[in-house]
Short mmCIF file of C-alpha atoms and ligand atoms in Angstrom, two decimals:
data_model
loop_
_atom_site.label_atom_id
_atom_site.label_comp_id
_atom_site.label_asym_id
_atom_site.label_seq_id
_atom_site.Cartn_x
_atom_site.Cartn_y
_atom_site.Cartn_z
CA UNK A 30 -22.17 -13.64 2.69
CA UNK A 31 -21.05 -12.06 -0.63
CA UNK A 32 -17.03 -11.44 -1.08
CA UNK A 33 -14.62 -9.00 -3.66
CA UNK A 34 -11.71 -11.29 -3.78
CA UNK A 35 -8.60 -9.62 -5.54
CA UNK A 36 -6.00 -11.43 -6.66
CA UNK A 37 -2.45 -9.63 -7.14
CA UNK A 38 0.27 -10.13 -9.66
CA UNK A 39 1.89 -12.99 -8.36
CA UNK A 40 -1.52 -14.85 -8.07
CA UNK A 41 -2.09 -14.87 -11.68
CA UNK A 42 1.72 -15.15 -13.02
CA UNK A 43 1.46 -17.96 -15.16
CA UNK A 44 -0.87 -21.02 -15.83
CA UNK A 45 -0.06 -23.29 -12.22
CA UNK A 46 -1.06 -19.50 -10.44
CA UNK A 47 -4.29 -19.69 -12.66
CA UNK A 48 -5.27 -23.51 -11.20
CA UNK A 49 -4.38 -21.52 -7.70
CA UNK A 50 -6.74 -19.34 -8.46
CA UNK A 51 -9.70 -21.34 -9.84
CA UNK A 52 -9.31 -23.48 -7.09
CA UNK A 53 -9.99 -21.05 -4.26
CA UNK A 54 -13.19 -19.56 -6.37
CA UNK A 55 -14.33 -22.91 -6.52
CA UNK A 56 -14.03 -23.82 -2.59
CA UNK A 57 -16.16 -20.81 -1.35
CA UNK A 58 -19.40 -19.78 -3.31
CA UNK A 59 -19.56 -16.02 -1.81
CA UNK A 60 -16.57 -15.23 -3.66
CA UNK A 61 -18.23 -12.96 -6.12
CA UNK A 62 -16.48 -10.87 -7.61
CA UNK A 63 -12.58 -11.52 -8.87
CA UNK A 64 -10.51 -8.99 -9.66
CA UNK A 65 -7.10 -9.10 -11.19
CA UNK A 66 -4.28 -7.47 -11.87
CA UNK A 67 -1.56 -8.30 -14.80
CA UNK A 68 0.31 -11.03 -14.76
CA UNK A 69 3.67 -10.54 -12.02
CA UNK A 70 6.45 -12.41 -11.97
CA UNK A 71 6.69 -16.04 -11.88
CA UNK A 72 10.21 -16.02 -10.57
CA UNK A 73 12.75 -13.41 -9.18
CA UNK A 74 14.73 -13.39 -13.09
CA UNK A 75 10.80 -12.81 -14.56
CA UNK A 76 9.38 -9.86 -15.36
CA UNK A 77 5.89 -8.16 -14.41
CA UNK A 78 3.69 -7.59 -17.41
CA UNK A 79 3.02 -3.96 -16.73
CA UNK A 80 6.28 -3.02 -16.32
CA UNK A 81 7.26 -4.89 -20.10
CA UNK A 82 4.01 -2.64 -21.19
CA UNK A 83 5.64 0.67 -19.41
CA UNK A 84 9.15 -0.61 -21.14
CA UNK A 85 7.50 -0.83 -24.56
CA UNK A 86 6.10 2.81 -24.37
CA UNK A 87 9.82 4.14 -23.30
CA UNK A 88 10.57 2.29 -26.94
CA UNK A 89 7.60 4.45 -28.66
CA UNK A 90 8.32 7.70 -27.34
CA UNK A 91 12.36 7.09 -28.82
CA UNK A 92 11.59 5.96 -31.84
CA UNK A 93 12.86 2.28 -30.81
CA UNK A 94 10.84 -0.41 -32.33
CA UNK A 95 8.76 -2.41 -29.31
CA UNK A 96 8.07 -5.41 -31.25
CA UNK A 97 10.43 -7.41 -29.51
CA UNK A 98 8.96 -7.24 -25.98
CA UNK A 99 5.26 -6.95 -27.31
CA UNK A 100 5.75 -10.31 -28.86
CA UNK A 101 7.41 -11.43 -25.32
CA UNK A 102 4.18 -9.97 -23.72
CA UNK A 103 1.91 -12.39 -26.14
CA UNK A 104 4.29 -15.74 -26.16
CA UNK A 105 3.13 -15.60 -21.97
CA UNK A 106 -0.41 -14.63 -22.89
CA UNK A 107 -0.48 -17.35 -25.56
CA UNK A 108 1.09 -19.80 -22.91
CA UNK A 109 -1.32 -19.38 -20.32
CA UNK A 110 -4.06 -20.20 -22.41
CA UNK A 111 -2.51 -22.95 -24.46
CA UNK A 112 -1.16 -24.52 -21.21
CA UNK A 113 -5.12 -24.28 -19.58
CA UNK A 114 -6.42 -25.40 -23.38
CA UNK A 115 -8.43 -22.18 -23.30
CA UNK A 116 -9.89 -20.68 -26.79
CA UNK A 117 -9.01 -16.94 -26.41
CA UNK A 118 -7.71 -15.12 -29.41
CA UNK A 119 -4.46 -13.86 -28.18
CA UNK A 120 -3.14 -13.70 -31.56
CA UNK A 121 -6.14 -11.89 -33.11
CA UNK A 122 -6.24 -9.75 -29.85
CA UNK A 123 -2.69 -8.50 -30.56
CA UNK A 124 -2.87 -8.16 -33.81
CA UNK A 125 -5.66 -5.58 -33.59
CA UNK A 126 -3.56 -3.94 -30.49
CA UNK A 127 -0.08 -3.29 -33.07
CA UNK A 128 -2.46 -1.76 -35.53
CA UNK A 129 -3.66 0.50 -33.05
CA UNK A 130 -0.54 1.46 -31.91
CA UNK A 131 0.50 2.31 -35.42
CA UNK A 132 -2.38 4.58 -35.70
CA UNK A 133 -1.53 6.07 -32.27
CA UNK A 134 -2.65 5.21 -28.41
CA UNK A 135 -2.57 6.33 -24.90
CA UNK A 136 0.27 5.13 -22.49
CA UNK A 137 -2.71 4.63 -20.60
CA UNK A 138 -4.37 2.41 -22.51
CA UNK A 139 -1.18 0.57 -23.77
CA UNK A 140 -0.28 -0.16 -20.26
CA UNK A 141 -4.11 -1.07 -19.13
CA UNK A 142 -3.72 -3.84 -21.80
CA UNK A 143 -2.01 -6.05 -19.20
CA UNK A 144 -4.97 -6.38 -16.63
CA UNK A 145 -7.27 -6.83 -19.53
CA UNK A 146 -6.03 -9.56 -20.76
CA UNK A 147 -5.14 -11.16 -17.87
CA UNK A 148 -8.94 -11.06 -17.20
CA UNK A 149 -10.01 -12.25 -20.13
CA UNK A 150 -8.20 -14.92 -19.62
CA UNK A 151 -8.94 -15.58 -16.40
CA UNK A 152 -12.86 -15.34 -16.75
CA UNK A 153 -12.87 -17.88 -19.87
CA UNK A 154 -10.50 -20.08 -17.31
CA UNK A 155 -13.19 -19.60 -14.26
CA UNK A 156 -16.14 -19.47 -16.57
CA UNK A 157 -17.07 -16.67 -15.21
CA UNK A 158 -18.29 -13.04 -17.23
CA UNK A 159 -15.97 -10.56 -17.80
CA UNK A 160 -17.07 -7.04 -17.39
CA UNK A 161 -14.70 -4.53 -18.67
CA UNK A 162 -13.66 -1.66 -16.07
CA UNK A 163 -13.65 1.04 -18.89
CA UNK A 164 -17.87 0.71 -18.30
CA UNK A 165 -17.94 0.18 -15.12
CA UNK A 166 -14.89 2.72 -13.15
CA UNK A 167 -15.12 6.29 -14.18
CA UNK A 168 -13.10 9.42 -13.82
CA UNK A 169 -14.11 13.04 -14.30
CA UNK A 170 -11.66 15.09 -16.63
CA UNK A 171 -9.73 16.00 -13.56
CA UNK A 172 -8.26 12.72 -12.88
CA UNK A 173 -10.41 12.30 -10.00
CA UNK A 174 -12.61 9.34 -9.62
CA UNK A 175 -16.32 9.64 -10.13
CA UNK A 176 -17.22 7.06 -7.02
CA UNK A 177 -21.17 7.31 -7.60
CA UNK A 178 -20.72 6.48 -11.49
CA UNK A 179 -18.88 4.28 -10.60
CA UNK A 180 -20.51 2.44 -7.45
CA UNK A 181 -23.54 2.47 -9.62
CA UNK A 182 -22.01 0.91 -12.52
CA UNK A 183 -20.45 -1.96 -10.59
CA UNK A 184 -23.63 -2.63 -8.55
CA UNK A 185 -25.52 -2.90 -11.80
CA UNK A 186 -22.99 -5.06 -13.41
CA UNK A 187 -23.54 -7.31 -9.97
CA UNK A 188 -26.66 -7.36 -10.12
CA UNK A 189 -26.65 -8.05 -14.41
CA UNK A 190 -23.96 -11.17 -14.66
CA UNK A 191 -24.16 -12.36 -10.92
CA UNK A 192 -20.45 -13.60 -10.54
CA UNK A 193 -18.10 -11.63 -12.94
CA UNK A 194 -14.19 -11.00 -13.40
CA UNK A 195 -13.05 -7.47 -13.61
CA UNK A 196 -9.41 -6.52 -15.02
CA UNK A 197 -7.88 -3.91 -11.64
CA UNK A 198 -5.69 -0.89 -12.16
CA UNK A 199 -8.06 1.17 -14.94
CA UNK A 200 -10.91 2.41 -15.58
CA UNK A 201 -12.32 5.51 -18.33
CA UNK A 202 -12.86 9.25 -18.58
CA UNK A 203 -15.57 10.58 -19.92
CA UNK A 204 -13.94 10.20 -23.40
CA UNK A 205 -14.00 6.51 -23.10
CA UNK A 206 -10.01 6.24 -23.23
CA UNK A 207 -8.87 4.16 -20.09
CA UNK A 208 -7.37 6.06 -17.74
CA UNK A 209 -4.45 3.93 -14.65
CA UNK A 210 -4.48 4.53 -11.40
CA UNK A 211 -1.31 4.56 -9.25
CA UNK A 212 1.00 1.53 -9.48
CA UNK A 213 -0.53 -1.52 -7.78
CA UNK A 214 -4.45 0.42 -8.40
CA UNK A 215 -5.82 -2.94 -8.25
CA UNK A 216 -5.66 -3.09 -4.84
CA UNK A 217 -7.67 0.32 -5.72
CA UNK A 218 -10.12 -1.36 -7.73
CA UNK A 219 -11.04 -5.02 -5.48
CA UNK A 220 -11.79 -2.12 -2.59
CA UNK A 221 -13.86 0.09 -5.03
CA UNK A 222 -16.15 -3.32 -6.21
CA UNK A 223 -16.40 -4.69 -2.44
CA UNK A 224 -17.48 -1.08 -1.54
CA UNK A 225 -19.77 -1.13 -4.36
CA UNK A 226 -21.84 -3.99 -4.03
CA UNK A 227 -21.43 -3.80 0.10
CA UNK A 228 -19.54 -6.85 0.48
CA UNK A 229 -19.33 -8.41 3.85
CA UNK A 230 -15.60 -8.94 2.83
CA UNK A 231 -12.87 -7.67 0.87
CA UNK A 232 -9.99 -9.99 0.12
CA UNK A 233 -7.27 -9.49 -0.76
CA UNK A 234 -4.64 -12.01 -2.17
CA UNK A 235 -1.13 -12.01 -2.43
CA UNK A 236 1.93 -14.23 -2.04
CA UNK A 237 2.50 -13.56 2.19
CA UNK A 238 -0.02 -15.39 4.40
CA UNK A 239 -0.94 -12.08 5.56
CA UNK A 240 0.84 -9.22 7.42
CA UNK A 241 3.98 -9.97 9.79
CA UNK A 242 4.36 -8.20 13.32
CA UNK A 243 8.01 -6.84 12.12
CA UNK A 244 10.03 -7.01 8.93
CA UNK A 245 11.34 -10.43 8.14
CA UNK A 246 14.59 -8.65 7.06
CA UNK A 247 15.17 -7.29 10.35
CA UNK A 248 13.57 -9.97 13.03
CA UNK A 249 13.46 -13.75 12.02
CA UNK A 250 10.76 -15.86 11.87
CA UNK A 251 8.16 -12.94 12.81
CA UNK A 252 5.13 -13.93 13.82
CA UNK A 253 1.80 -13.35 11.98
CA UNK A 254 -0.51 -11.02 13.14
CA UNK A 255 -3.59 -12.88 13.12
CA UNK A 256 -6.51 -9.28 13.65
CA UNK A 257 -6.16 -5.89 13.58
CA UNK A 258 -7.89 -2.82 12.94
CA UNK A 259 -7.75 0.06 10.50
CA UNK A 260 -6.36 2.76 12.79
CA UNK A 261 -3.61 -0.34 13.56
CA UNK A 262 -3.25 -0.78 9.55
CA UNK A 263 -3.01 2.68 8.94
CA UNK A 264 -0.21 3.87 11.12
CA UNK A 265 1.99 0.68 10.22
CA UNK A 266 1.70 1.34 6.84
CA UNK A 267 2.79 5.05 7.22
CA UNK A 268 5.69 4.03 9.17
CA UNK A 269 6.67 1.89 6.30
CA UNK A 270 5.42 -1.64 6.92
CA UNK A 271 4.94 -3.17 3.36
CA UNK A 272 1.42 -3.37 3.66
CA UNK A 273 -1.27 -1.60 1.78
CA UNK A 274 -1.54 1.31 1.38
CA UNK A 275 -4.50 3.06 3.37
CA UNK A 276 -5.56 5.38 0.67
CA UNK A 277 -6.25 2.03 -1.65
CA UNK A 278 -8.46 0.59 1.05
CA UNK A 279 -10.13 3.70 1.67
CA UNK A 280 -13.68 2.73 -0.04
CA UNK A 281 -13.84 -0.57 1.82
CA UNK A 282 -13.19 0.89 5.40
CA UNK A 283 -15.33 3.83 4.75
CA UNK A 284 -18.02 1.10 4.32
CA UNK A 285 -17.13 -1.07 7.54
CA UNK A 286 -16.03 -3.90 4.92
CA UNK A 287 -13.56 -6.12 6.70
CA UNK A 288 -10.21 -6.86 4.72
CA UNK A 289 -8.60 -10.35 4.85
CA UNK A 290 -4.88 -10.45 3.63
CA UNK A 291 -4.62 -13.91 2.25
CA UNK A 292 -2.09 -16.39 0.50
CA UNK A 293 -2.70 -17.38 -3.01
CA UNK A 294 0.14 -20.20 -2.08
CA UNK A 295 -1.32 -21.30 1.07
CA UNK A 296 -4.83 -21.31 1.02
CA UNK A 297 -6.18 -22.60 4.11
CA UNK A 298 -4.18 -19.91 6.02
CA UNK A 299 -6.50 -17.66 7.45
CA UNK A 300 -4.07 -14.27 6.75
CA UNK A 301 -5.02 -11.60 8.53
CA UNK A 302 -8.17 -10.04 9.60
CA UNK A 303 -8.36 -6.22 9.49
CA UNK A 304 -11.87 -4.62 10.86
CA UNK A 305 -12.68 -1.44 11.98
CA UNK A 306 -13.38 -2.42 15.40
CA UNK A 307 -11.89 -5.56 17.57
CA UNK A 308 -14.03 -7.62 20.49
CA UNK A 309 -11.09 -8.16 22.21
CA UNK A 310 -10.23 -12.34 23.77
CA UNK A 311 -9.43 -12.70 27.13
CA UNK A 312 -6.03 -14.81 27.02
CA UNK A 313 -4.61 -12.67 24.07
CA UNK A 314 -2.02 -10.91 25.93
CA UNK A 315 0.18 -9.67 23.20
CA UNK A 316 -0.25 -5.84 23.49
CA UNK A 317 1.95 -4.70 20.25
CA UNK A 318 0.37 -5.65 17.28
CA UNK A 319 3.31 -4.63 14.87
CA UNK A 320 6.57 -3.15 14.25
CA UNK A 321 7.60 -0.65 11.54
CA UNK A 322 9.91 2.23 11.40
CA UNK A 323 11.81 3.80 8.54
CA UNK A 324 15.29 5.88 8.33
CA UNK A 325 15.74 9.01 6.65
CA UNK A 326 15.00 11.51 9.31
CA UNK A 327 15.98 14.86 10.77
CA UNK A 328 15.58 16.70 14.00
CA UNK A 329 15.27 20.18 13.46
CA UNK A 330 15.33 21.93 17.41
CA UNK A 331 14.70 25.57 17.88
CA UNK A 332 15.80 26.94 21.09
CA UNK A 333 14.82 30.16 23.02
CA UNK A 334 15.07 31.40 26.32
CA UNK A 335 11.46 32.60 27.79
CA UNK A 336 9.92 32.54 24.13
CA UNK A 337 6.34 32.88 23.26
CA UNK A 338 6.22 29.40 22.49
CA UNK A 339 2.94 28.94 20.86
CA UNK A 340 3.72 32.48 18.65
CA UNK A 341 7.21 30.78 17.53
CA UNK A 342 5.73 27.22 17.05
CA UNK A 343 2.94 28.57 14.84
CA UNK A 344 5.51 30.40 13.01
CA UNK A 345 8.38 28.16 12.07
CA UNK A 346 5.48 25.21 11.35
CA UNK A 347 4.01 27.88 8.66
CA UNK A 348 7.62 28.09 7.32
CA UNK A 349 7.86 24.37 6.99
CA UNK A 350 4.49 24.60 5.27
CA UNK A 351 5.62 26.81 2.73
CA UNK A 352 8.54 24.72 1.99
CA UNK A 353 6.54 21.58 1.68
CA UNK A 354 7.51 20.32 4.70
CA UNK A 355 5.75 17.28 6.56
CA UNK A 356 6.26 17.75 10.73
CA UNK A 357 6.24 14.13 11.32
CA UNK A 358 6.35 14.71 14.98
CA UNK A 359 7.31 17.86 17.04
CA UNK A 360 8.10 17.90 20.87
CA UNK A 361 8.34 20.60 23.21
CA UNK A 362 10.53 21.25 25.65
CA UNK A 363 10.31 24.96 27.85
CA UNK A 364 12.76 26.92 25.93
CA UNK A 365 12.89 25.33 22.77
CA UNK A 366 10.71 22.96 20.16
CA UNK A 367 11.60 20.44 17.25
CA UNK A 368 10.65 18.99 14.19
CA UNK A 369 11.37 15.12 12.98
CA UNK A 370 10.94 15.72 9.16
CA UNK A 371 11.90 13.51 6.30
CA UNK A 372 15.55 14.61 5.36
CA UNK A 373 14.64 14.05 1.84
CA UNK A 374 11.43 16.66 2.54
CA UNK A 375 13.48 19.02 3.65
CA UNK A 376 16.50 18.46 0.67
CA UNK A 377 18.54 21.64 -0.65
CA UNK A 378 15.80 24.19 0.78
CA UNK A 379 17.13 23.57 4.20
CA UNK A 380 19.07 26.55 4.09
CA UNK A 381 16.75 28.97 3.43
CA UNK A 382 14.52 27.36 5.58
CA UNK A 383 16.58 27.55 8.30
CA UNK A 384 17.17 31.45 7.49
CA UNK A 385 13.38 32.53 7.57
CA UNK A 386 12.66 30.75 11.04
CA UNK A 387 15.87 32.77 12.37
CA UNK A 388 14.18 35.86 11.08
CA UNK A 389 10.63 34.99 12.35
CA UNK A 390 11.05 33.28 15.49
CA UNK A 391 14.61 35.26 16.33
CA UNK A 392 15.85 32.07 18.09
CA UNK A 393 18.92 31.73 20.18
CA UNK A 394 19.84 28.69 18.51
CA UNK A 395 18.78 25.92 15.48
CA UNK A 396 20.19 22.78 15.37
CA UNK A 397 20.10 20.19 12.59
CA UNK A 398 20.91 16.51 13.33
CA UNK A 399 19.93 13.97 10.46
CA UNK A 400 20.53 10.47 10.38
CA UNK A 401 17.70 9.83 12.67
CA UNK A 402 15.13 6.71 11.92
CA UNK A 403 11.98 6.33 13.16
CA UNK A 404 10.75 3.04 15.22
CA UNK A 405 7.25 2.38 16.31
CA UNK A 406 5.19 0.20 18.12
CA UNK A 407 1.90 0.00 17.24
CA UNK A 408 -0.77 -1.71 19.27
CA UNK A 409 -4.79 -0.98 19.92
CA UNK A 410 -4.10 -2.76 23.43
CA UNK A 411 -1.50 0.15 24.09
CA UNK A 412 -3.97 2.21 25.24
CA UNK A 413 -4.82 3.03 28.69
CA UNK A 414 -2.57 0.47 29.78
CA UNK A 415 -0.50 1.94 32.54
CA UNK A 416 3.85 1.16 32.27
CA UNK A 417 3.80 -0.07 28.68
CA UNK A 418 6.23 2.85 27.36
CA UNK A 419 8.14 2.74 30.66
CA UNK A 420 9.14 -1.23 29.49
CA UNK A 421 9.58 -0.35 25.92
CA UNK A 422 12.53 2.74 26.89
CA UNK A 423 13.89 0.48 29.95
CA UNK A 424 14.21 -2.65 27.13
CA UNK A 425 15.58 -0.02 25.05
CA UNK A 426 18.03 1.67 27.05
CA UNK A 427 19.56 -1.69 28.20
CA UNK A 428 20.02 -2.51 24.17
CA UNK A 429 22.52 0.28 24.73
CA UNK A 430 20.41 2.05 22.04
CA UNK A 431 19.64 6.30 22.95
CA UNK A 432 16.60 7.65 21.90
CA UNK A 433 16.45 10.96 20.08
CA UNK A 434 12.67 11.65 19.96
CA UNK A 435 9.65 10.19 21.89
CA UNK A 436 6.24 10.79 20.58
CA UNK A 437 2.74 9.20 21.03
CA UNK A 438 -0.05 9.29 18.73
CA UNK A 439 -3.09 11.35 20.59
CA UNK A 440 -5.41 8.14 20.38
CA UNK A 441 -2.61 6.18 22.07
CA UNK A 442 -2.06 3.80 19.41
CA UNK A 443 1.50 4.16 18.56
CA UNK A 444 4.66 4.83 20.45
CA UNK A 445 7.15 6.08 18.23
CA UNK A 446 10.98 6.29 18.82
CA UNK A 447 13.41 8.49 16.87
CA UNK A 448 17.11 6.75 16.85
CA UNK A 449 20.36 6.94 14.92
CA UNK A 450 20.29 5.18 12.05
CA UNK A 451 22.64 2.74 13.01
CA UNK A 452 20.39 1.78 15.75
CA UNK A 453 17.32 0.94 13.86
CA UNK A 454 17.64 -2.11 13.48
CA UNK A 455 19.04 -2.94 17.12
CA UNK A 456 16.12 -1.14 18.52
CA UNK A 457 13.51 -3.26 16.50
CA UNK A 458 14.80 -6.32 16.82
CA UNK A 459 14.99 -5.11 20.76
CA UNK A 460 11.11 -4.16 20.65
CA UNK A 461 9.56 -7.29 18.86
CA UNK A 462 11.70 -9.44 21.60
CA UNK A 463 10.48 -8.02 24.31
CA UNK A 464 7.30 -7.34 23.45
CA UNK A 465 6.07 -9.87 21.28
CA UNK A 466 5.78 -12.93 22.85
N1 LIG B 19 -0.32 -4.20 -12.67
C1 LIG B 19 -0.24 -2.96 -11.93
C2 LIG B 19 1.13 -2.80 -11.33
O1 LIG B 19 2.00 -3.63 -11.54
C3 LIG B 19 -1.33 -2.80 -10.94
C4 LIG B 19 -1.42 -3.88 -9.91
O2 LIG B 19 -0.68 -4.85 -9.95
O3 LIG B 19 -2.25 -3.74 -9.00
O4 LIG B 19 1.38 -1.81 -10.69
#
């Protein structure tokens, strides 16, 4: 069994995360490769390293000294290691970096700084090799990630040091500079190694003991969700579950990798288990595996008596194309169609939008109603099973909640709900009641 375990911000905060961390590499031999992001926060009042790195640029580019927060930056460096009685040269290390950044550098590779030595640490703490991700994840001059370079790179890296530490959230163009990836890229960069050296599992750890069936701000005390699959991931995480995000995961489901959302702060709890396919138990019942929803909507309806519906559909989508526009969902009704889109999407070009579908389509009528959020219930064991939505609208409609919008997925995986904003909350809360016990 060989596994990529990643270990986010919060999981290497400060020097009693560190012991957190050594402690699970220790317990389980296939844990291969660790990868790390920058030091988080160690309390709500802290601060994460990266953003004191992104702070210090803002100082750069106004001509406002930094050398305030970069010496903040090294007094938790220095403390890490002093407090673990390692030998790394923090000092020397920054030192070097301030005469750099006299002479000029990259945001990018100002920033990257945090991960790296954050790794460094760590991989003198596990006594384990560091390999730097500038020579071993590449981009092409476009931006775009060279994934063969770099699969290639990371194998042979593998297969060079055996276990090794790798600093997330960078890598290198061809230049050599480092280049970031998106804000929380590590996540990015654990998926890219397990993908890399075909791991049997990815995991990833955090401070939740995995993913909850509905937002603990909403529902109290949800309950875990112990399995679930990608498609399952995917769509909660669109409908704005705080979970990954499926693009950073990408390389490890592309593989058939399975991803296990773990607790650096509770070890022994399993998390949960996300695979591309499920053998189903017998006496699991549960048929929703999670909640999500987000607000922020509007229902665009275009109404026409006897219209060539397909001619007018085709139409006002292009329209919303050319404006940008996402169709989150669109229903159809005989004499008229409509659009949920993001109210945000559609912003101060909803008036002219709204003019060129009255001249293409020549409708009898538009309306606009915003204020709508979006609710849905997401479940594998949704599908093909026979009176599921018909509970889920009667639970609803007793709530005293109305529904705007009704729309499932094609492969039956999610229902989703459009209500008034004021509702949303009501009509989760009504949902994970009734349906997840
Ligand atoms: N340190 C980076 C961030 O804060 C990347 C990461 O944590 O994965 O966004």
């Amino acid at each position: 069994m060989l596994k990529v375990a990643k270990f986010g911000g919060s999981s290497v905060a400060g020097a009693e995360q560190f012991k957190k961390v050594k402690a699970i590499v220790a317990s389980d031999p296939d844990r291969q490769i660790i990868v790390v992001s920058a030091a988080g926060k160690r309390d709500k009042e802290d601060h994460k390293i990266t953003d004191l790195l992104y702070l210090c640029n803002a100082h750069r580019t106004y001509g406002v000294s930094c050398d305030e927060i970069l010496g903040q930056i090294e007094a938790r460096f220095a403390g890490i290691r002093d407090a673990l009685g390692l030998s790394f040269d923090v000092e020397g290390e920054f030192a070097a970096l301030k005469a750099k950044l006299v002479k000029g550098m990259s945001v990018d590779e100002l920033v990257s700084r945090g991960e790296y030595f954050t790794a460094r640490l760590m991989a003198e703490y596990l006594e384990i090799p560091f390999v730097d991700a500038v020579d071993c994840v590449f981009f092409g001059m476009d931006g775009q990630l060279d994934q063969e370079k770099t699969y290639a790179a990371i194998a042979g890296a593998y297969a060079k040091c055996g276990r090794m530490v790798l600093p997330g959230f960078y890598g290198c163009i061809p230049t050599g500079r480092p280049r970031l990836m998106p804000r929380g890229g590590g996540d990015i960069t654990g998926a890219l190694a397990a993908a890399a050296v075909n791991a049997d599992v990815y995991e990833n750890w955090t401070d939740v003991s995995g993913i909850l069936m509905a937002d603990p701000r909403i529902v109290k005390d949800p309950k875990p969700i112990a399995e679930m699959t990608y498609g399952e991931l995917r769509e909660l995480s669109f409908m704005g579950a705080s979970v990954l995000q499926e693009d950073s995961i990408l390389p490890v489901r592309e593989k058939g990798i399975a991803l296990n959302i773990r607790n650096t702060n509770e070890p022994d709890n399993p998390g949960t288990m996300i695979r591309e396919n499920i053998v189903e138990s017998e006496e699991e019942d549960r048929f929703i595996t999670g909640i999500a929803g987000r607000k922020g909507f509007t229902i665009l309806t275009v109404t026409k008596h006897n219209m060539e519906q397909s001619t007018a559909l085709c139409q006002a989508l292009t329209i919303l194309d050319q404006y940008r526009v996402r169709a989150e969902h669109i229903t159809l009704g005989l004499d008229s169609f409509a659009f949920v889109v993001s109210t945000a999407a559609l912003g101060d070009a909803v008036y002219e939008l709204i003019a060129d579908i009255k001249k293409s389509c020549r409708p009898d009528d538009v309306d606009l109603r915003d204020g709508i959020a979006l609710v849905a219930s997401v479940g594998r064991k949704m599908t093909f099973r026979p009176g599921v939505s018909g509970r889920l609208f009667k639970a609803i409609g007793e709530g005293g909640v109305n529904i705007r919008t009704i729309a499932q997925g094609a492969d039956e995986l999610a229902i989703v709900i459009g209500v008034e904003e004021e509702d949303y909350e009501t009509a989760i809360r009504i949902m994970y009641e009734g349906f997840a016990g």
